[in-house]
Short mmCIF file of C-alpha atoms and ligand atoms in Angstrom, two decimals:
data_model
loop_
_atom_site.label_atom_id
_atom_site.label_comp_id
_atom_site.label_asym_id
_atom_site.label_seq_id
_atom_site.Cartn_x
_atom_site.Cartn_y
_atom_site.Cartn_z
CA MET A 286 78.61 91.00 90.33
CA ASN A 287 77.04 93.28 92.92
CA ARG A 288 73.32 93.79 92.51
CA PHE A 289 71.83 96.52 94.68
CA SER A 290 68.83 98.80 94.88
CA TYR A 291 69.14 102.57 94.93
CA SER A 292 67.15 105.28 96.69
CA ARG A 293 67.60 108.98 97.23
CA ALA A 294 66.80 110.98 100.36
CA SER A 295 66.30 114.70 100.82
CA ALA A 296 66.07 114.83 104.64
CA VAL A 297 68.12 113.16 107.38
CA SER A 298 65.03 111.44 108.83
CA GLN A 299 64.11 110.09 105.38
CA ALA A 300 67.64 108.77 104.83
CA LEU A 301 67.57 107.03 108.22
CA ASP A 302 64.13 105.52 107.47
CA GLN A 303 65.27 104.20 104.08
CA HIS A 304 68.45 102.78 105.58
CA ARG A 305 66.58 101.10 108.44
CA ALA A 306 64.01 99.53 106.12
CA HIS A 307 66.63 97.43 104.27
CA ALA A 308 69.02 95.05 105.99
CA GLY A 309 72.49 95.62 104.57
CA ALA A 310 71.80 99.15 103.31
CA ALA A 311 74.66 101.65 102.97
CA PHE A 312 74.72 105.43 102.64
CA ILE A 313 76.54 106.85 99.63
CA ALA A 314 77.77 110.44 99.21
CA GLY A 315 80.97 111.14 97.22
CA GLY A 316 81.49 107.40 96.73
CA THR A 317 85.26 107.82 96.37
CA ASN A 318 85.92 104.78 98.55
CA LEU A 319 82.60 102.93 98.44
CA VAL A 320 82.64 102.55 94.66
CA ASP A 321 86.10 100.93 94.90
CA LEU A 322 84.78 98.58 97.56
CA LEU A 323 81.82 97.67 95.35
CA ARG A 324 84.01 97.09 92.30
CA GLU A 325 86.39 94.86 94.25
CA GLU A 326 83.43 93.02 95.79
CA VAL A 327 84.66 93.81 99.28
CA THR A 328 81.22 94.99 100.28
CA HIS A 329 77.78 93.95 99.06
CA PRO A 330 75.12 96.45 100.15
CA ALA A 331 71.54 95.48 99.30
CA LEU A 332 70.58 99.16 98.98
CA LEU A 333 72.51 102.37 98.42
CA VAL A 334 70.83 105.38 100.02
CA ASP A 335 72.07 108.46 98.18
CA ILE A 336 72.44 111.27 100.73
CA ASN A 337 73.87 113.93 98.43
CA ARG A 338 70.68 116.01 98.65
CA LEU A 339 70.67 116.27 102.43
CA PRO A 340 71.25 119.82 103.73
CA LEU A 341 74.60 118.97 105.33
CA ARG A 342 77.09 121.08 103.39
CA GLN A 343 77.22 124.16 105.62
CA ILE A 344 80.44 125.48 107.18
CA GLU A 345 79.50 127.92 109.92
CA ALA A 346 80.84 129.55 113.08
CA THR A 347 79.40 128.24 116.34
CA GLY A 348 78.27 130.30 119.34
CA ALA A 349 81.16 128.80 121.33
CA GLY A 350 83.71 130.36 118.98
CA GLY A 351 84.33 127.15 117.04
CA LEU A 352 83.34 125.93 113.60
CA LYS A 353 80.74 123.39 112.50
CA ILE A 354 81.30 121.61 109.19
CA GLY A 355 78.46 119.66 107.58
CA ALA A 356 79.19 116.02 106.82
CA LEU A 357 78.56 116.54 103.10
CA ALA A 358 80.98 119.47 102.73
CA THR A 359 83.57 118.29 100.22
CA ASN A 360 87.26 118.12 101.05
CA SER A 361 87.88 121.00 98.62
CA ALA A 362 85.11 123.16 100.09
CA VAL A 363 86.63 122.72 103.55
CA ALA A 364 90.25 123.18 102.52
CA TYR A 365 89.53 126.46 100.72
CA ASP A 366 86.93 127.86 103.10
CA ASP A 367 88.00 131.28 104.43
CA MET A 368 87.30 130.46 108.08
CA VAL A 369 89.13 127.14 107.84
CA VAL A 370 92.15 128.73 106.16
CA ARG A 371 92.33 131.56 108.70
CA ARG A 372 91.45 129.72 111.91
CA TYR A 373 92.22 126.04 111.23
CA PRO A 374 95.02 126.04 108.63
CA LEU A 375 96.25 122.70 110.02
CA LEU A 376 93.04 121.11 108.74
CA ALA A 377 93.34 122.77 105.33
CA LYS A 378 96.95 121.60 104.95
CA ALA A 379 96.15 118.02 105.95
CA ILE A 380 93.27 117.84 103.46
CA LEU A 381 95.40 119.20 100.63
CA ALA A 382 98.10 116.62 101.41
CA GLY A 383 95.64 113.87 100.53
CA ALA A 384 94.24 112.34 97.34
CA SER A 385 93.99 114.34 94.09
CA ALA A 386 92.12 117.53 93.21
CA GLN A 387 89.43 115.49 91.45
CA ILE A 388 88.90 113.22 94.43
CA ARG A 389 88.90 116.15 96.88
CA ASN A 390 86.12 117.75 94.81
CA ALA A 391 83.91 114.68 95.31
CA ALA A 392 84.97 113.27 98.70
CA THR A 393 83.06 114.44 101.77
CA VAL A 394 83.93 115.00 105.41
CA GLY A 395 81.65 112.18 106.59
CA GLY A 396 83.07 109.79 104.01
CA ASN A 397 86.58 110.71 105.07
CA LEU A 398 85.91 109.50 108.59
CA LEU A 399 84.44 106.27 107.25
CA GLN A 400 86.96 105.38 104.57
CA ARG A 401 88.30 101.87 104.93
CA THR A 402 91.90 100.80 105.25
CA ARG A 403 94.07 100.50 102.13
CA CYS A 404 95.53 97.15 103.25
CA HIS A 405 96.18 95.23 100.00
CA TYR A 406 94.74 92.02 101.39
CA PHE A 407 91.50 93.74 102.42
CA TYR A 408 90.85 94.71 98.78
CA ASP A 409 91.71 91.26 97.42
CA ALA A 410 88.55 89.23 97.89
CA GLY A 411 90.57 86.10 97.02
CA THR A 412 92.62 86.26 100.24
CA PRO A 413 91.54 85.78 103.84
CA CYS A 414 91.10 88.95 105.90
CA ASN A 415 89.64 89.32 109.40
CA LYS A 416 88.42 92.80 108.62
CA ARG A 417 86.51 91.71 105.52
CA GLU A 418 85.47 88.27 106.79
CA PRO A 419 85.91 87.86 110.55
CA GLY A 420 87.67 84.69 111.59
CA THR A 421 89.43 84.02 108.28
CA GLY A 422 92.88 85.25 109.32
CA CYS A 423 95.28 88.10 108.68
CA PRO A 424 97.89 87.44 105.97
CA ALA A 425 99.54 90.80 106.66
CA LEU A 426 100.90 89.53 109.99
CA GLU A 427 103.53 87.44 108.20
CA GLY A 428 103.17 89.00 104.76
CA VAL A 429 103.67 92.36 103.06
CA SER A 430 103.40 94.91 105.86
CA ARG A 431 105.11 98.10 104.66
CA ILE A 432 101.96 100.20 105.03
CA HIS A 433 100.73 98.60 108.24
CA ALA A 434 100.45 99.58 111.89
CA ILE A 435 103.19 99.89 114.49
CA LEU A 436 100.86 101.00 117.30
CA GLY A 437 97.59 99.72 118.72
CA ALA A 438 97.46 96.66 116.45
CA SER A 439 96.21 93.22 117.47
CA ASP A 440 96.89 89.63 116.44
CA GLN A 441 93.69 89.90 114.39
CA CYS A 442 94.53 92.96 112.28
CA ILE A 443 97.41 95.41 111.74
CA ALA A 444 95.65 97.74 109.31
CA VAL A 445 95.93 101.54 109.51
CA HIS A 446 93.36 104.26 108.93
CA PRO A 447 94.30 106.02 105.69
CA SER A 448 92.87 109.53 106.13
CA ASP A 449 94.93 112.72 106.30
CA MET A 450 91.94 114.87 107.28
CA CYS A 451 91.26 112.68 110.31
CA VAL A 452 94.79 113.16 111.64
CA ALA A 453 94.22 116.92 111.75
CA LEU A 454 90.71 116.51 113.20
CA ALA A 455 92.19 114.34 115.96
CA ALA A 456 94.86 116.93 116.74
CA LEU A 457 92.22 119.67 116.79
CA ASP A 458 89.98 117.83 119.28
CA ALA A 459 87.01 117.72 116.92
CA THR A 460 83.59 116.42 117.93
CA VAL A 461 81.51 114.19 115.67
CA HIS A 462 77.74 114.85 115.42
CA LEU A 463 75.57 111.80 114.72
CA ALA A 464 71.88 111.16 114.01
CA GLY A 465 70.14 107.81 114.46
CA LYS A 466 66.79 106.26 115.24
CA ASP A 467 67.11 107.23 118.90
CA GLY A 468 67.89 110.88 118.13
CA THR A 469 71.19 112.74 117.94
CA ARG A 470 74.40 112.39 119.92
CA THR A 471 78.01 113.52 119.79
CA LEU A 472 81.27 111.62 120.11
CA ALA A 473 84.70 113.04 120.85
CA PHE A 474 86.88 112.43 117.81
CA ALA A 475 89.24 110.31 119.91
CA ASP A 476 86.33 107.94 120.62
CA PHE A 477 85.03 107.72 117.07
CA HIS A 478 87.52 105.28 115.52
CA ARG A 479 88.37 101.97 117.20
CA LEU A 480 91.47 99.87 117.60
CA PRO A 481 91.12 96.45 115.93
CA GLY A 482 91.19 94.22 119.03
CA ASP A 483 89.29 91.04 118.26
CA THR A 484 86.65 92.83 116.13
CA PRO A 485 88.69 94.40 113.33
CA ASN A 486 85.61 94.36 111.08
CA ARG A 487 84.36 97.38 113.07
CA ASP A 488 86.34 100.50 112.19
CA SER A 489 84.39 102.94 114.34
CA ASN A 490 81.87 103.31 117.14
CA LEU A 491 79.21 104.53 114.72
CA ARG A 492 76.07 102.46 115.30
CA ASP A 493 74.61 100.55 112.38
CA ASP A 494 71.60 102.87 112.14
CA GLU A 495 73.54 106.15 112.47
CA LEU A 496 74.60 108.85 110.04
CA ILE A 497 77.37 111.41 110.56
CA THR A 498 75.81 114.86 110.24
CA ALA A 499 78.68 117.24 111.11
CA ILE A 500 82.09 117.80 112.63
CA GLU A 501 82.59 120.52 115.19
CA LEU A 502 85.92 122.19 115.92
CA PRO A 503 86.62 123.96 119.22
CA LYS A 504 87.83 127.56 119.39
CA GLN A 505 91.53 126.63 119.65
CA GLY A 506 92.70 126.16 116.07
CA PHE A 507 96.50 126.52 116.55
CA ALA A 508 96.47 129.01 113.68
CA THR A 509 99.82 130.52 114.70
CA HIS A 510 101.90 127.40 115.35
CA HIS A 511 100.93 124.27 113.46
CA ALA A 512 102.27 121.85 110.84
CA TYR A 513 101.18 118.79 108.91
CA VAL A 514 104.07 116.63 107.77
CA LYS A 515 103.41 113.61 105.57
CA VAL A 516 105.95 111.09 104.31
CA ARG A 517 104.81 108.79 101.51
CA ASP A 518 106.22 106.60 98.78
CA ARG A 519 105.17 109.00 95.98
CA ALA A 520 105.27 112.79 95.91
CA SER A 521 101.50 113.05 95.51
CA TYR A 522 98.34 110.95 95.39
CA ALA A 523 99.65 108.45 97.91
CA PHE A 524 98.66 107.48 101.42
CA ALA A 525 100.92 108.34 104.35
CA LEU A 526 103.59 105.97 105.53
CA VAL A 527 103.72 108.29 108.52
CA SER A 528 102.20 111.72 109.04
CA ALA A 529 102.00 114.11 111.97
CA ALA A 530 99.58 116.93 112.73
CA VAL A 531 101.01 119.27 115.34
CA GLY A 532 99.52 122.36 116.99
CA VAL A 533 101.44 124.31 119.63
CA GLU A 534 100.54 127.22 121.89
CA LEU A 535 103.62 129.04 123.17
CA ASP A 536 104.48 131.66 125.75
CA GLY A 537 107.87 132.79 124.48
CA ASP A 538 109.62 129.47 123.99
CA THR A 539 107.66 127.72 126.75
CA ILE A 540 104.96 125.28 125.75
CA VAL A 541 101.53 126.21 127.09
CA ASN A 542 99.72 123.47 125.18
CA ALA A 543 100.69 121.03 122.43
CA HIS A 544 98.67 118.53 120.44
CA CYS A 545 100.22 115.91 118.16
CA ALA A 546 98.38 113.20 116.21
CA LEU A 547 100.11 110.60 114.03
CA GLY A 548 98.69 109.10 110.85
CA GLY A 549 99.70 105.95 108.98
CA VAL A 550 100.74 104.15 112.16
CA ALA A 551 97.55 102.77 113.71
CA HIS A 552 93.91 101.79 113.18
CA LYS A 553 93.04 105.38 114.19
CA PRO A 554 94.90 108.69 114.42
CA TRP A 555 97.33 108.16 117.28
CA ARG A 556 97.42 110.60 120.19
CA ASP A 557 98.58 110.32 123.79
CA PRO A 558 97.22 112.90 126.24
CA ALA A 559 99.81 111.93 128.89
CA ALA A 560 102.68 112.50 126.48
CA GLU A 561 101.21 115.87 125.49
CA ALA A 562 100.75 116.83 129.16
CA SER A 563 104.44 116.12 129.73
CA LEU A 564 105.30 118.92 127.29
CA ARG A 565 103.35 121.63 129.13
CA GLY A 566 105.58 124.14 130.89
CA GLN A 567 108.68 122.85 129.14
CA ARG A 568 110.98 124.76 126.87
CA LEU A 569 110.33 123.75 123.28
CA ASP A 570 113.60 122.32 122.01
CA ALA A 571 115.00 119.16 120.45
CA ALA A 572 115.33 117.41 123.81
CA SER A 573 111.72 118.00 124.93
CA VAL A 574 110.37 116.91 121.54
CA ARG A 575 112.60 113.82 121.61
CA ASP A 576 111.29 112.84 125.06
CA PHE A 577 107.71 113.46 123.92
CA SER A 578 108.26 111.36 120.85
CA ALA A 579 109.68 108.46 122.88
CA MET A 580 106.60 108.58 125.10
CA LEU A 581 104.15 108.76 122.18
CA LEU A 582 105.86 105.84 120.43
CA ARG A 583 106.33 103.62 123.47
CA GLY A 584 105.08 100.14 122.71
CA ALA A 585 105.56 100.59 118.97
CA GLN A 586 106.14 97.26 117.28
CA GLY A 587 107.53 96.83 113.79
CA ARG A 588 107.05 93.83 111.52
CA ARG A 589 109.01 92.44 108.61
CA ASP A 590 108.51 95.42 106.31
CA ASN A 591 107.51 98.32 108.52
CA ALA A 592 109.97 98.52 111.43
CA PHE A 593 111.41 101.62 109.74
CA LYS A 594 108.22 103.48 110.67
CA ILE A 595 109.30 103.72 114.31
CA GLU A 596 112.36 105.86 113.60
CA LEU A 597 110.55 107.60 110.75
CA SER A 598 107.74 108.59 113.14
CA ALA A 599 110.22 110.17 115.55
CA ARG A 600 111.75 112.15 112.69
CA VAL A 601 108.36 113.23 111.33
CA ILE A 602 107.33 114.43 114.80
CA ALA A 603 110.58 116.40 115.18
CA ARG A 604 110.12 117.95 111.76
CA ALA A 605 106.49 118.86 112.46
CA PHE A 606 107.37 120.64 115.72
CA GLU A 607 110.18 122.44 113.91
CA LEU A 608 107.88 123.63 111.13
CA ALA A 609 105.12 124.54 113.60
CA THR A 610 107.37 126.91 115.48
CA GLN A 611 109.73 128.11 112.76
CA PRO A 612 107.54 128.92 109.74
CA SER A 613 110.52 130.55 108.00
CA PHE A 614 112.14 127.10 107.96
CA GLU A 615 109.22 125.81 105.88
CA GLU A 616 109.68 128.60 103.35
CA SER A 617 113.38 127.94 102.96
CA THR A 618 113.19 124.18 102.48
CA PRO A 619 112.25 122.44 99.23
FE1 SF4 B 200 92.70 92.22 106.83
FE2 SF4 B 200 93.54 93.83 108.77
FE3 SF4 B 200 94.96 91.74 108.14
FE4 SF4 B 200 94.78 93.73 106.40
S1 SF4 B 200 95.74 93.82 108.37
S2 SF4 B 200 94.65 91.51 105.97
S3 SF4 B 200 92.72 94.46 106.81
S4 SF4 B 200 92.87 91.69 108.96
#
């Protein structure tokens, strides 16, 4: 049984002080993942610092023409916010593709970035797992691997990041705002999550003493041409086998700019700036998307149960570009 202390903070500095004062403390907000981890005895925090009263729920326009979303804004608040729906519909669609209405009402933006993998072995405290207990092994390498990574994995861990929201945030070039004992800093979204390498226990580059305070989106929201396509084993309330968040800027049928992030395939949302650069100036058609897809997926490696994800990813990418540029197609398909 987990025994832990509990405290509540009403200011960011107070939350950081409380966290710092107890080795093994953890912040709790919506708790939609952390409570599972506690119940399954995957994690054993000595103290839970409740941050729900911190003033971090705002969603506001920035002077640079972007949008700043407080880390405690719930998934629902973000998905139905007027500015998000109008200017960043890709983000709204990705959020609504995830979880259930009840969970979206409780889950927060900050928690979404920090949710842990859904690898079965990780949640089973009776099995070895390098992410849960470094150095114990990775049974997924030779075991059940249907939901595991095809890109960026290591011989220590083949887990994937489970978030839908993060796939859209990656495609939108978000910035993560952080506060810690040494002050505040920002991280590009691409640099926030890590690949497993030989330290799969570390999911992100968040420092132990830091708190996520906000996400900032740049001006370009791809409101006109975007799509989020998610393929999963169940029609709802299931994590992605593969998903793609695509935003395209067009001049006629020529690509001015295109962003594409994949979910369900790696330890972090998967993007490749070189592959995206290769699309610029090209006519958007099946051939250019196929070449892009081959570049984005180069190096993909399937295992016993998940080799299908390589071809599935190519199809999901093709479908996402199709939907992004032919919205009438979306309306006419079931
Ligand atoms: Fe653990 Fe990662 Fe292996 Fe899953 S894939 S068992 S999380 S080390």
